CSV table of C-alpha atoms in Angstrom, one decimal:
chain,number,residue,atom,x,y,z
A,13,MET,CA,0.0,0.0,0.0
A,14,SER,CA,2.8,2.4,-0.9
A,15,ALA,CA,0.9,4.2,-3.6
A,16,SER,CA,0.2,7.9,-3.0
A,17,THR,CA,-3.3,7.6,-4.6
A,18,PHE,CA,-5.7,4.8,-4.9
A,19,ALA,CA,-8.4,4.0,-7.5
A,20,ILE,CA,-11.9,4.0,-6.1
A,21,LYS,CA,-15.0,2.3,-7.6
A,22,TRP,CA,-18.6,1.6,-6.6
A,23,LYS,CA,-20.6,-1.2,-8.1
A,24,GLY,CA,-18.2,-1.4,-11.0
A,25,MET,CA,-18.2,2.3,-11.7
A,26,ASP,CA,-14.8,4.1,-11.6
A,27,LEU,CA,-14.8,7.1,-9.3
A,28,GLY,CA,-11.3,8.2,-10.0
A,29,GLU,CA,-8.2,8.2,-7.7
A,30,MET,CA,-7.9,9.6,-4.2
A,31,SER,CA,-5.2,10.0,-1.6
A,32,LEU,CA,-5.5,8.4,1.8
A,33,ALA,CA,-6.3,11.8,3.3
A,34,GLN,CA,-9.0,12.3,0.6
A,35,ILE,CA,-10.5,8.9,1.3
A,36,ARG,CA,-10.8,9.6,5.0
A,37,HIS,CA,-12.3,13.0,4.3
A,38,GLN,CA,-14.9,11.7,1.8
A,39,LEU,CA,-15.7,8.9,4.2
A,40,ALA,CA,-16.2,11.4,7.1
A,41,GLU,CA,-18.4,13.6,4.9
A,42,GLY,CA,-20.5,10.6,3.8
A,43,ASN,CA,-19.7,10.9,0.1
A,44,ILE,CA,-18.3,7.4,0.0
A,45,SER,CA,-19.2,4.4,2.2
A,46,ARG,CA,-17.1,1.7,3.8
A,47,MET,CA,-18.5,-0.7,1.2
A,48,HIS,CA,-16.8,1.2,-1.7
A,49,GLN,CA,-13.9,-0.6,-3.4
A,50,VAL,CA,-10.3,0.6,-3.3
A,51,SER,CA,-7.4,-0.7,-5.4
A,52,THR,CA,-4.2,-1.5,-3.5
A,53,ASP,CA,-1.0,-3.5,-4.1
A,54,GLU,CA,-2.9,-6.5,-2.7
A,55,GLY,CA,-5.8,-6.1,-5.1
A,56,TRP,CA,-9.3,-4.7,-4.7
A,57,MET,CA,-10.7,-4.5,-1.2
A,58,SER,CA,-13.4,-2.6,0.6
A,59,VAL,CA,-12.7,0.8,2.1
A,60,ASP,CA,-13.5,-0.6,5.5
A,61,GLU,CA,-10.8,-3.3,5.2
A,62,PHE,CA,-8.4,-0.8,3.6
A,63,ILE,CA,-8.8,1.7,6.5
A,64,ARG,CA,-8.4,-1.0,9.1
A,65,LYS,CA,-5.2,-2.2,7.4
A,66,ILE,CA,-3.8,1.3,7.3
A,67,ASP,CA,-4.8,2.0,10.9
A,68,GLY,CA,-3.2,-1.3,12.0
A,69,ALA,CA,0.1,-0.4,10.2
A,70,GLU,CA,0.1,3.1,11.7
A,71,ALA,CA,-0.5,1.6,15.2
A,72,GLU,CA,2.4,-0.8,14.8
A,73,GLU,CA,4.6,2.1,13.7
A,74,ARG,CA,3.6,4.1,16.7
A,75,GLN,CA,4.2,1.1,19.0
A,76,HIS,CA,7.7,0.7,17.5
A,77,ARG,CA,8.5,4.3,18.1
A,78,GLN,CA,7.3,4.1,21.7
A,79,ASP,CA,9.5,1.0,22.2
A,80,GLN,CA,12.5,2.8,20.8
A,81,ARG,CA,11.8,5.8,23.2
A,82,LYS,CA,11.6,3.4,26.2
A,83,VAL,CA,14.9,1.9,25.3
A,84,GLU,CA,16.5,5.3,25.0
A,85,ILE,CA,15.2,6.7,28.3
A,86,ARG,CA,15.6,3.5,30.4
A,87,PRO,CA,19.4,3.7,31.2
A,88,VAL,CA,20.3,5.8,34.2
A,89,VAL,CA,22.9,8.5,33.6
A,90,SER,CA,26.1,7.8,35.3
A,91,GLY,CA,26.2,9.3,38.7
A,92,GLN,CA,22.4,9.9,38.8
A,93,SER,CA,20.1,8.1,41.1
A,94,ALA,CA,17.1,6.1,39.8
A,95,GLN,CA,14.8,8.4,41.6
A,96,GLU,CA,16.2,11.5,39.9
A,97,SER,CA,16.0,9.8,36.5
A,98,SER,CA,12.3,8.9,37.0
A,99,ILE,CA,11.6,12.5,37.9
A,100,GLN,CA,12.8,13.6,34.4
A,101,VAL,CA,11.1,10.8,32.6
A,102,VAL,CA,7.6,11.3,34.0
A,103,PRO,CA,7.0,14.8,32.6
A,104,GLN,CA,8.3,13.7,29.2
A,105,ALA,CA,5.9,10.7,29.1
A,106,PHE,CA,3.0,12.9,30.1
A,107,SER,CA,3.9,15.4,27.4
A,108,GLN,CA,3.9,12.6,24.8
A,109,ALA,CA,0.5,11.3,26.0
A,110,VAL,CA,-1.1,14.8,25.7
A,111,SER,CA,0.4,15.4,22.3
A,112,ALA,CA,-0.8,12.1,20.9
A,113,PRO,CA,-4.5,11.5,21.6
A,114,ASN,CA,-4.4,8.0,20.0
A,115,ILE,CA,-2.7,6.0,22.8
A,116,SER,CA,-1.7,2.5,21.9
A,117,GLN,CA,-0.9,-0.4,24.3
A,118,ASP,CA,1.6,-3.3,24.6
A,119,GLU,CA,0.3,-6.8,24.3
A,120,ASP,CA,0.9,-7.4,28.0
A,121,GLY,CA,-1.2,-4.2,28.8
A,122,GLU,CA,1.8,-2.4,30.4
A,123,HIS,CA,1.0,0.9,28.8
A,124,ASP,CA,-2.8,0.4,28.5
A,125,VAL,CA,-4.8,3.6,29.2
A,126,PRO,CA,-8.4,3.3,30.2
A,127,ALA,CA,-11.0,4.6,27.8
A,128,ILE,CA,-12.1,7.4,30.2
A,129,SER,CA,-8.5,8.5,30.5
A,130,THR,CA,-8.1,8.6,26.7
A,131,PHE,CA,-11.3,10.7,26.5
A,132,PHE,CA,-9.9,13.3,28.9
A,133,LEU,CA,-6.5,13.3,27.3
A,134,ARG,CA,-8.3,14.0,23.9
A,135,LEU,CA,-10.3,16.8,25.6
A,136,LEU,CA,-7.1,18.3,27.1
A,137,HIS,CA,-5.5,18.1,23.7
A,138,GLY,CA,-8.4,20.1,22.3
A,139,ASP,CA,-9.7,17.4,19.9
A,140,LYS,CA,-12.8,19.0,18.3
A,141,SER,CA,-14.9,15.9,18.3
A,142,THR,CA,-14.3,15.3,22.0
A,143,VAL,CA,-15.0,18.9,22.8
A,144,TRP,CA,-18.3,18.9,20.9
A,145,ILE,CA,-19.3,15.6,22.6
A,146,SER,CA,-18.5,17.1,26.0
A,147,LEU,CA,-20.5,20.3,25.3
A,148,SER,CA,-23.5,18.2,24.0
A,149,LEU,CA,-23.5,16.2,27.2
A,150,VAL,CA,-23.4,19.3,29.3
A,151,VAL,CA,-26.2,20.9,27.4
A,152,ALA,CA,-28.3,17.7,27.5
A,153,ALA,CA,-27.9,17.5,31.2
A,154,ALA,CA,-28.6,21.2,31.9
A,155,LEU,CA,-31.7,21.8,29.6
A,156,PRO,CA,-34.3,20.0,31.9
A,157,PHE,CA,-33.2,22.2,34.8
A,158,MET,CA,-33.7,25.3,32.8
A,159,ILE,CA,-37.4,24.7,32.4
A,160,ILE,CA,-38.1,25.4,36.1
A,161,PRO,CA,-36.8,29.0,36.2
A,162,LEU,CA,-38.4,29.7,32.8
A,163,VAL,CA,-41.8,28.5,34.0
A,164,GLU,CA,-41.5,30.5,37.2
A,165,SER,CA,-40.2,33.7,35.5
A,166,PHE,CA,-42.8,33.9,32.7
A,167,LYS,CA,-45.6,32.2,34.6
A,168,LEU,CA,-46.0,29.6,31.9
A,169,GLY,CA,-48.9,27.2,31.9
A,170,THR,CA,-49.0,23.4,31.5
A,171,ASP,CA,-49.2,23.6,27.7
A,172,TRP,CA,-45.9,25.5,27.5
A,173,ILE,CA,-44.2,22.9,29.8
A,174,ILE,CA,-45.4,20.1,27.6
A,175,TRP,CA,-44.2,21.7,24.4
A,176,MET,CA,-40.8,22.4,26.0
A,177,LEU,CA,-40.4,18.8,27.2
A,178,GLU,CA,-41.4,17.5,23.8
A,179,GLY,CA,-38.9,19.8,22.2
A,180,TYR,CA,-36.2,18.6,24.6
A,181,PHE,CA,-36.6,14.9,23.9
A,182,THR,CA,-37.0,15.5,20.2
A,183,LEU,CA,-33.7,17.4,20.2
A,184,LEU,CA,-32.0,14.5,22.0
A,185,ILE,CA,-33.4,12.0,19.5
A,186,ALA,CA,-32.4,14.2,16.5
A,187,GLY,CA,-28.9,14.5,17.8
A,188,TYR,CA,-28.6,10.8,18.3
A,189,ILE,CA,-29.9,10.0,14.8
A,190,TYR,CA,-27.5,12.5,13.3
A,191,ARG,CA,-24.5,11.0,15.0
A,192,LEU,CA,-25.6,7.5,14.1
A,193,SER,CA,-26.2,8.3,10.4
A,194,GLY,CA,-22.9,10.0,9.8
A,195,ALA,CA,-24.7,12.5,7.5
A,196,PRO,CA,-22.7,15.6,6.4
A,197,LEU,CA,-23.6,19.0,7.7
A,198,SER,CA,-25.5,19.9,4.5
A,199,VAL,CA,-27.9,17.0,5.0
A,200,LEU,CA,-28.4,18.0,8.6
A,201,LYS,CA,-29.5,21.5,7.5
A,202,LYS,CA,-31.9,20.0,5.0
A,203,GLY,CA,-33.2,17.6,7.7
A,204,LEU,CA,-34.0,20.5,10.0
A,205,GLY,CA,-35.8,22.1,7.1
A,206,PHE,CA,-37.9,18.9,6.6
A,207,PHE,CA,-38.6,18.9,10.4
A,208,PHE,CA,-40.1,22.4,10.4
A,209,PHE,CA,-41.8,21.8,7.0
A,210,THR,CA,-43.8,18.9,8.4
A,211,ILE,CA,-44.8,20.9,11.4
A,212,ALA,CA,-45.8,24.1,9.5
A,213,VAL,CA,-47.1,22.7,6.2
A,214,GLY,CA,-47.6,18.9,6.2
A,215,ILE,CA,-49.7,18.7,9.4
A,216,PRO,CA,-52.0,21.6,8.6
A,217,ILE,CA,-52.6,20.1,5.1
A,218,LEU,CA,-53.4,16.7,6.8
A,219,LEU,CA,-55.8,18.3,9.3
A,220,GLN,CA,-57.5,20.2,6.5
A,221,ALA,CA,-57.9,17.1,4.4
A,222,GLN,CA,-59.3,14.9,7.1
A,223,SER,CA,-61.9,17.5,8.1
A,224,THR,CA,-63.0,18.8,4.7
A,225,TRP,CA,-62.2,16.4,1.9
A,226,PRO,CA,-65.4,14.4,1.3
A,227,VAL,CA,-64.0,10.8,1.0
A,228,LEU,CA,-61.2,11.2,3.6
A,229,LYS,CA,-63.7,12.9,6.0
A,230,GLN,CA,-66.0,9.9,5.9
A,231,ILE,CA,-63.1,7.4,6.3
A,232,TYR,CA,-61.7,9.4,9.3
A,233,ALA,CA,-65.2,9.5,10.8
A,234,GLY,CA,-65.0,5.7,11.2
A,235,THR,CA,-62.4,6.1,13.9
A,236,LEU,CA,-65.0,7.8,16.1
A,237,LYS,CA,-67.7,5.2,15.6
A,238,ASP,CA,-68.3,2.0,17.4
A,239,GLY,CA,-67.7,-1.3,15.6
A,240,LEU,CA,-64.6,-3.2,14.5
A,241,GLY,CA,-65.3,-2.6,10.8
A,242,ASN,CA,-65.5,1.2,11.0
A,243,GLY,CA,-62.3,1.2,13.2
A,244,ILE,CA,-60.3,-0.9,10.7
A,245,LEU,CA,-61.5,1.2,7.8
A,246,GLY,CA,-60.7,4.5,9.6
A,247,PHE,CA,-57.3,3.6,10.9
A,248,VAL,CA,-55.9,1.3,8.3
A,249,VAL,CA,-57.2,3.0,5.2
A,250,GLY,CA,-57.4,6.5,6.4
A,251,VAL,CA,-55.1,7.4,9.3
A,252,GLY,CA,-52.1,5.2,8.4
A,253,PRO,CA,-51.6,6.1,4.7
A,254,CYS,CA,-52.4,9.7,5.2
A,255,GLU,CA,-50.1,10.3,8.1
A,256,GLU,CA,-47.2,8.4,6.5
A,257,LEU,CA,-47.7,10.4,3.3
A,258,CYS,CA,-47.6,13.5,5.4
A,259,LYS,CA,-44.2,12.5,6.7
A,260,ALA,CA,-42.9,11.6,3.2
A,261,LEU,CA,-44.2,14.9,1.7
A,262,PRO,CA,-41.0,16.9,2.0
A,263,LEU,CA,-39.0,14.1,0.4
A,264,LEU,CA,-41.5,13.9,-2.5
A,265,ILE,CA,-41.4,17.6,-3.0
A,266,PHE,CA,-37.7,18.5,-2.5
A,267,CYS,CA,-35.9,15.3,-3.5
A,268,ILE,CA,-37.6,13.5,-6.4
A,269,GLY,CA,-36.1,14.6,-9.7
A,270,ARG,CA,-33.3,16.6,-8.1
A,271,GLY,CA,-30.4,14.2,-8.5
A,272,PRO,CA,-29.3,11.0,-6.8
A,273,LEU,CA,-29.8,10.7,-3.0
A,274,ARG,CA,-27.8,8.2,-0.9
A,275,PRO,CA,-30.1,5.7,0.8
A,276,ARG,CA,-28.8,6.6,4.3
A,277,ASP,CA,-29.3,10.3,3.6
A,278,ALA,CA,-32.9,9.6,2.5
A,279,VAL,CA,-33.5,7.6,5.7
A,280,PHE,CA,-32.1,10.4,7.8
A,281,LEU,CA,-34.3,13.0,6.1
A,282,GLY,CA,-37.3,10.8,6.4
A,283,MET,CA,-36.6,10.3,10.1
A,284,MET,CA,-36.2,14.1,10.7
A,285,SER,CA,-39.6,14.7,9.0
A,286,GLY,CA,-41.1,11.9,11.2
A,287,LEU,CA,-39.6,13.6,14.2
A,288,GLY,CA,-41.5,16.8,13.3
A,289,PHE,CA,-44.7,14.9,13.1
A,290,ALA,CA,-44.0,13.1,16.4
A,291,PHE,CA,-43.1,16.4,18.1
A,292,SER,CA,-46.5,17.9,17.3
A,293,GLU,CA,-48.5,14.8,17.7
A,294,GLY,CA,-47.0,13.9,21.1
A,295,ALA,CA,-47.5,17.4,22.5
A,296,VAL,CA,-51.1,17.6,21.3
A,297,TYR,CA,-52.0,14.2,22.7
A,298,THR,CA,-50.4,14.9,26.0
A,299,ILE,CA,-52.2,18.3,26.3
A,300,ASN,CA,-55.5,16.7,25.4
A,301,SER,CA,-55.0,13.9,27.9
A,302,ALA,CA,-54.1,16.3,30.6
A,303,ALA,CA,-57.2,18.4,29.9
A,304,GLU,CA,-59.4,15.3,30.1
A,305,MET,CA,-57.9,14.3,33.4
A,306,VAL,CA,-58.5,17.7,34.8
A,307,ALA,CA,-62.1,17.7,33.6
A,308,VAL,CA,-62.7,14.2,35.1
A,309,ASN,CA,-61.3,15.3,38.5
A,310,MET,CA,-63.3,18.5,38.5
A,311,GLY,CA,-66.4,16.6,37.6
């Protein structure tokens, strides 16, 4: 794997040549997947296998350099006590640990660093990914506690509390989905647009259709009637397809006919649209249930 650039292909289609840095960048951006094929001295292999071989070789090289440094610093200078020598070695070892976030280990575990220690060393080193993860955890932990002073300061009612809690959990789910999908920032921005489109456009159209469109109005009316047949007709034929179409509406409008879309990006966009629907539906159902419970208690 000594070549400076490597040929890339996907399902037999040649995508040109990329350097190792370009392959890592395109993989991080989601422009290529780990199932793409890369040409090496050993023949064609998946990007996943290629990256693992490269990382393994780099890890062996780092281990070799660390072994060399241990050999160089192990002898004690003539006339110097072992205690004095160790005092000079410890700061150097700590400096090396901070300057190299990816800490390897010997087979016997002599230099093994626990995962939590590696995380804090990366944070101390200023690794952007670790910093963002830390900030996200702090914000996620602090947001619920911010609701109480907001409610007390602005005298907010139960409806506002429900909407804020729904927004909080929706935000957590959206962040988790984004990290899991590995989608680039441009797809995240489009996903947020789909989220608000479903809330502001899709749901109002759905409510208008189920209350005024003649055929749909009759089908939806079956959900309010007694009888198994009416319920099946209302929920299976009316509620299910209409609500799922509402969630798919932004993809149908803004994606079809506008160039290829990677399957995982399409899944992420669909899930963001579904989150917009869940955010509104969950809040409305909770508010209505709370109102019914209050009415029952007062009655």
